[in-house]
Amino acid sequence: MRFTIVAVAASLIAVASAALPKYDFKPDGPCVEACTLKTGKELFANFTHDQSSPYWLQSLAFDHDRTHPKYRDMMMGAGMCMGACPKAEQDLYRAQFQAKTVWYQDALKASK
Ligand SMILES: *[C@@H]1O[C@H](CO)[C@@H](O)[C@H](O)[C@H]1NC(C)=O
């Protein structure tokens, strides 16, 4: 009996995490990535780009949730830093930004 409950709970958890859509974006490039990581870590010690980290969604909130108290600081800091990055990286970052925001909002709903 107990085993059955555990097994059912485990399969529900599996379904919940499988419901997270695939984060199917091109890598930002080393310069832009370094900027977002550096700025993020200044604002939140556990900021991460690691998708397997429990802090990943929380980290995405800094650049994809406009209501986040640190959203402005993140955008300003990362934006200033990125100004020195290769144009191709900046263009890619901008090109993917909106779709990443949509992904973040869906993932957030799926994680609740
Ligand atoms: C950062 O991560 C550590 C280790 O997982 C945890 O103990 C700490 O509470 C985290 N800090 C914040 C602000 O989430």
PDB file of C-alpha atoms and ligand atoms in Angstrom:
ATOM      1  CA  MET A   1       0.000   0.000   0.000  1.00  0.00           C
ATOM      2  CA  ARG A   2       2.657   2.415   1.068  1.00  0.00           C
ATOM      3  CA  PHE A   3       4.734   1.492  -1.952  1.00  0.00           C
ATOM      4  CA  THR A   4       1.792   2.247  -4.247  1.00  0.00           C
ATOM      5  CA  ILE A   5       1.351   5.713  -2.802  1.00  0.00           C
ATOM      6  CA  VAL A   6       5.034   6.464  -3.186  1.00  0.00           C
ATOM      7  CA  ALA A   7       4.987   5.169  -6.750  1.00  0.00           C
ATOM      8  CA  VAL A   8       1.957   7.297  -7.626  1.00  0.00           C
ATOM      9  CA  ALA A   9       3.539  10.374  -6.032  1.00  0.00           C
ATOM     10  CA  ALA A  10       6.757   9.737  -7.944  1.00  0.00           C
ATOM     11  CA  SER A  11       4.919   9.445 -11.238  1.00  0.00           C
ATOM     12  CA  LEU A  12       3.019  12.668 -10.548  1.00  0.00           C
ATOM     13  CA  ILE A  13       6.306  14.449  -9.917  1.00  0.00           C
ATOM     14  CA  ALA A  14       7.690  13.010 -13.147  1.00  0.00           C
ATOM     15  CA  VAL A  15       4.676  14.356 -15.041  1.00  0.00           C
ATOM     16  CA  ALA A  16       5.027  17.771 -13.394  1.00  0.00           C
ATOM     17  CA  SER A  17       8.651  18.179 -14.411  1.00  0.00           C
ATOM     18  CA  ALA A  18       8.033  16.699 -17.852  1.00  0.00           C
ATOM     19  CA  ALA A  19       5.441  19.447 -18.305  1.00  0.00           C
ATOM     20  CA  LEU A  20       8.245  22.019 -18.325  1.00  0.00           C
ATOM     21  CA  PRO A  21       8.721  22.864 -21.991  1.00  0.00           C
ATOM     22  CA  LYS A  22      12.189  22.325 -23.395  1.00  0.00           C
ATOM     23  CA  TYR A  23      14.442  25.384 -23.041  1.00  0.00           C
ATOM     24  CA  ASP A  24      15.314  25.365 -26.697  1.00  0.00           C
ATOM     25  CA  PHE A  25      17.458  28.456 -27.227  1.00  0.00           C
ATOM     26  CA  LYS A  26      20.847  29.050 -28.762  1.00  0.00           C
ATOM     27  CA  PRO A  27      23.599  29.818 -26.230  1.00  0.00           C
ATOM     28  CA  ASP A  28      23.975  33.572 -25.731  1.00  0.00           C
ATOM     29  CA  GLY A  29      27.692  33.489 -26.410  1.00  0.00           C
ATOM     30  CA  PRO A  30      30.540  33.771 -23.890  1.00  0.00           C
ATOM     31  CA  CYS A  31      30.546  37.567 -23.547  1.00  0.00           C
ATOM     32  CA  VAL A  32      26.808  38.061 -23.023  1.00  0.00           C
ATOM     33  CA  GLU A  33      26.668  34.993 -20.772  1.00  0.00           C
ATOM     34  CA  ALA A  34      29.490  36.375 -18.622  1.00  0.00           C
ATOM     35  CA  CYS A  35      27.597  39.689 -18.336  1.00  0.00           C
ATOM     36  CA  THR A  36      24.305  38.165 -17.229  1.00  0.00           C
ATOM     37  CA  LEU A  37      26.065  35.804 -14.818  1.00  0.00           C
ATOM     38  CA  LYS A  38      28.218  38.552 -13.303  1.00  0.00           C
ATOM     39  CA  THR A  39      25.317  40.985 -12.910  1.00  0.00           C
ATOM     40  CA  GLY A  40      23.020  38.254 -11.638  1.00  0.00           C
ATOM     41  CA  LYS A  41      25.502  37.121  -9.012  1.00  0.00           C
ATOM     42  CA  GLU A  42      25.914  40.689  -7.782  1.00  0.00           C
ATOM     43  CA  LEU A  43      22.159  40.814  -7.164  1.00  0.00           C
ATOM     44  CA  PHE A  44      21.569  37.233  -6.007  1.00  0.00           C
ATOM     45  CA  ALA A  45      24.366  35.034  -4.654  1.00  0.00           C
ATOM     46  CA  ASN A  46      22.773  31.842  -6.011  1.00  0.00           C
ATOM     47  CA  PHE A  47      22.146  33.234  -9.487  1.00  0.00           C
ATOM     48  CA  THR A  48      22.785  30.500 -12.030  1.00  0.00           C
ATOM     49  CA  HIS A  49      22.554  29.529 -15.703  1.00  0.00           C
ATOM     50  CA  ASP A  50      22.427  25.885 -14.684  1.00  0.00           C
ATOM     51  CA  GLN A  51      19.069  24.485 -15.778  1.00  0.00           C
ATOM     52  CA  SER A  52      19.290  21.654 -13.262  1.00  0.00           C
ATOM     53  CA  SER A  53      19.742  24.053 -10.340  1.00  0.00           C
ATOM     54  CA  PRO A  54      16.817  24.667  -7.971  1.00  0.00           C
ATOM     55  CA  TYR A  55      17.690  28.382  -8.331  1.00  0.00           C
ATOM     56  CA  TRP A  56      17.353  28.448 -12.090  1.00  0.00           C
ATOM     57  CA  LEU A  57      13.764  29.705 -12.392  1.00  0.00           C
ATOM     58  CA  GLN A  58      14.458  32.141  -9.578  1.00  0.00           C
ATOM     59  CA  SER A  59      17.463  33.391 -11.551  1.00  0.00           C
ATOM     60  CA  LEU A  60      15.464  33.774 -14.775  1.00  0.00           C
ATOM     61  CA  ALA A  61      13.045  35.987 -12.876  1.00  0.00           C
ATOM     62  CA  PHE A  62      15.718  38.700 -12.706  1.00  0.00           C
ATOM     63  CA  ASP A  63      15.658  39.216 -16.460  1.00  0.00           C
ATOM     64  CA  HIS A  64      12.221  37.949 -17.379  1.00  0.00           C
ATOM     65  CA  ASP A  65       9.845  39.137 -14.671  1.00  0.00           C
ATOM     66  CA  ARG A  66       9.236  42.866 -14.966  1.00  0.00           C
ATOM     67  CA  THR A  67       7.661  42.923 -11.522  1.00  0.00           C
ATOM     68  CA  HIS A  68      10.808  41.501  -9.901  1.00  0.00           C
ATOM     69  CA  PRO A  69      12.273  44.117  -7.508  1.00  0.00           C
ATOM     70  CA  LYS A  70      15.734  43.648  -9.077  1.00  0.00           C
ATOM     71  CA  TYR A  71      14.566  43.542 -12.711  1.00  0.00           C
ATOM     72  CA  ARG A  72      15.747  47.094 -13.421  1.00  0.00           C
ATOM     73  CA  ASP A  73      19.129  46.558 -11.778  1.00  0.00           C
ATOM     74  CA  MET A  74      19.579  43.360 -13.754  1.00  0.00           C
ATOM     75  CA  MET A  75      18.669  44.981 -17.075  1.00  0.00           C
ATOM     76  CA  MET A  76      20.806  48.065 -16.452  1.00  0.00           C
ATOM     77  CA  GLY A  77      23.831  46.124 -15.188  1.00  0.00           C
ATOM     78  CA  ALA A  78      23.747  43.398 -17.829  1.00  0.00           C
ATOM     79  CA  GLY A  79      22.905  45.929 -20.555  1.00  0.00           C
ATOM     80  CA  MET A  80      25.847  48.207 -19.720  1.00  0.00           C
ATOM     81  CA  CYS A  81      28.175  45.214 -19.606  1.00  0.00           C
ATOM     82  CA  MET A  82      26.853  43.808 -22.892  1.00  0.00           C
ATOM     83  CA  GLY A  83      27.564  47.049 -24.683  1.00  0.00           C
ATOM     84  CA  ALA A  84      31.158  45.845 -24.932  1.00  0.00           C
ATOM     85  CA  CYS A  85      30.196  42.435 -26.357  1.00  0.00           C
ATOM     86  CA  PRO A  86      30.418  41.444 -30.045  1.00  0.00           C
ATOM     87  CA  LYS A  87      27.426  42.762 -31.969  1.00  0.00           C
ATOM     88  CA  ALA A  88      26.446  39.254 -33.113  1.00  0.00           C
ATOM     89  CA  GLU A  89      26.045  38.187 -29.468  1.00  0.00           C
ATOM     90  CA  GLN A  90      24.011  41.267 -28.591  1.00  0.00           C
ATOM     91  CA  ASP A  91      21.772  40.728 -31.614  1.00  0.00           C
ATOM     92  CA  LEU A  92      21.208  37.083 -30.682  1.00  0.00           C
ATOM     93  CA  TYR A  93      20.421  38.049 -27.092  1.00  0.00           C
ATOM     94  CA  ARG A  94      17.848  40.595 -28.264  1.00  0.00           C
ATOM     95  CA  ALA A  95      16.404  38.219 -30.864  1.00  0.00           C
ATOM     96  CA  GLN A  96      15.741  35.496 -28.279  1.00  0.00           C
ATOM     97  CA  PHE A  97      14.751  37.688 -25.356  1.00  0.00           C
ATOM     98  CA  GLN A  98      10.996  37.857 -25.888  1.00  0.00           C
ATOM     99  CA  ALA A  99      10.656  34.121 -26.540  1.00  0.00           C
ATOM    100  CA  LYS A 100      12.660  33.429 -23.372  1.00  0.00           C
ATOM    101  CA  THR A 101      10.290  35.633 -21.403  1.00  0.00           C
ATOM    102  CA  VAL A 102       7.347  33.631 -22.732  1.00  0.00           C
ATOM    103  CA  TRP A 103       9.174  30.390 -21.869  1.00  0.00           C
ATOM    104  CA  TYR A 104       9.832  31.667 -18.349  1.00  0.00           C
ATOM    105  CA  GLN A 105       6.169  32.550 -17.814  1.00  0.00           C
ATOM    106  CA  ASP A 106       5.045  29.117 -19.022  1.00  0.00           C
ATOM    107  CA  ALA A 107       7.667  27.349 -16.926  1.00  0.00           C
ATOM    108  CA  LEU A 108       6.631  29.310 -13.870  1.00  0.00           C
ATOM    109  CA  LYS A 109       3.000  28.245 -14.340  1.00  0.00           C
ATOM    110  CA  ALA A 110       4.058  24.648 -14.942  1.00  0.00           C
ATOM    111  CA  SER A 111       6.200  24.646 -11.794  1.00  0.00           C
ATOM    112  CA  LYS A 112       3.298  25.724  -9.562  1.00  0.00           C
TER     113      LYS A 112
HETATM  114  C1  LIG B   1      21.828  29.932  -1.657  1.00  0.00           C
HETATM  115  O1  LIG B   1      22.148  28.548  -1.718  1.00  0.00           O
HETATM  116  C2  LIG B   1      22.492  27.993  -0.467  1.00  0.00           C
HETATM  117  C3  LIG B   1      22.879  26.545  -0.712  1.00  0.00           C
HETATM  118  O2  LIG B   1      21.892  25.875  -1.442  1.00  0.00           O
HETATM  119  C4  LIG B   1      21.314  28.135   0.508  1.00  0.00           C
HETATM  120  O3  LIG B   1      21.654  27.626   1.763  1.00  0.00           O
HETATM  121  C5  LIG B   1      20.947  29.601   0.642  1.00  0.00           C
HETATM  122  O4  LIG B   1      19.790  29.745   1.445  1.00  0.00           O
HETATM  123  C6  LIG B   1      20.671  30.195  -0.731  1.00  0.00           C
HETATM  124  N1  LIG B   1      20.419  31.622  -0.615  1.00  0.00           N
HETATM  125  C7  LIG B   1      19.345  32.209  -1.126  1.00  0.00           C
HETATM  126  C8  LIG B   1      19.266  33.683  -0.950  1.00  0.00           C
HETATM  127  O5  LIG B   1      18.483  31.590  -1.733  1.00  0.00           O
END
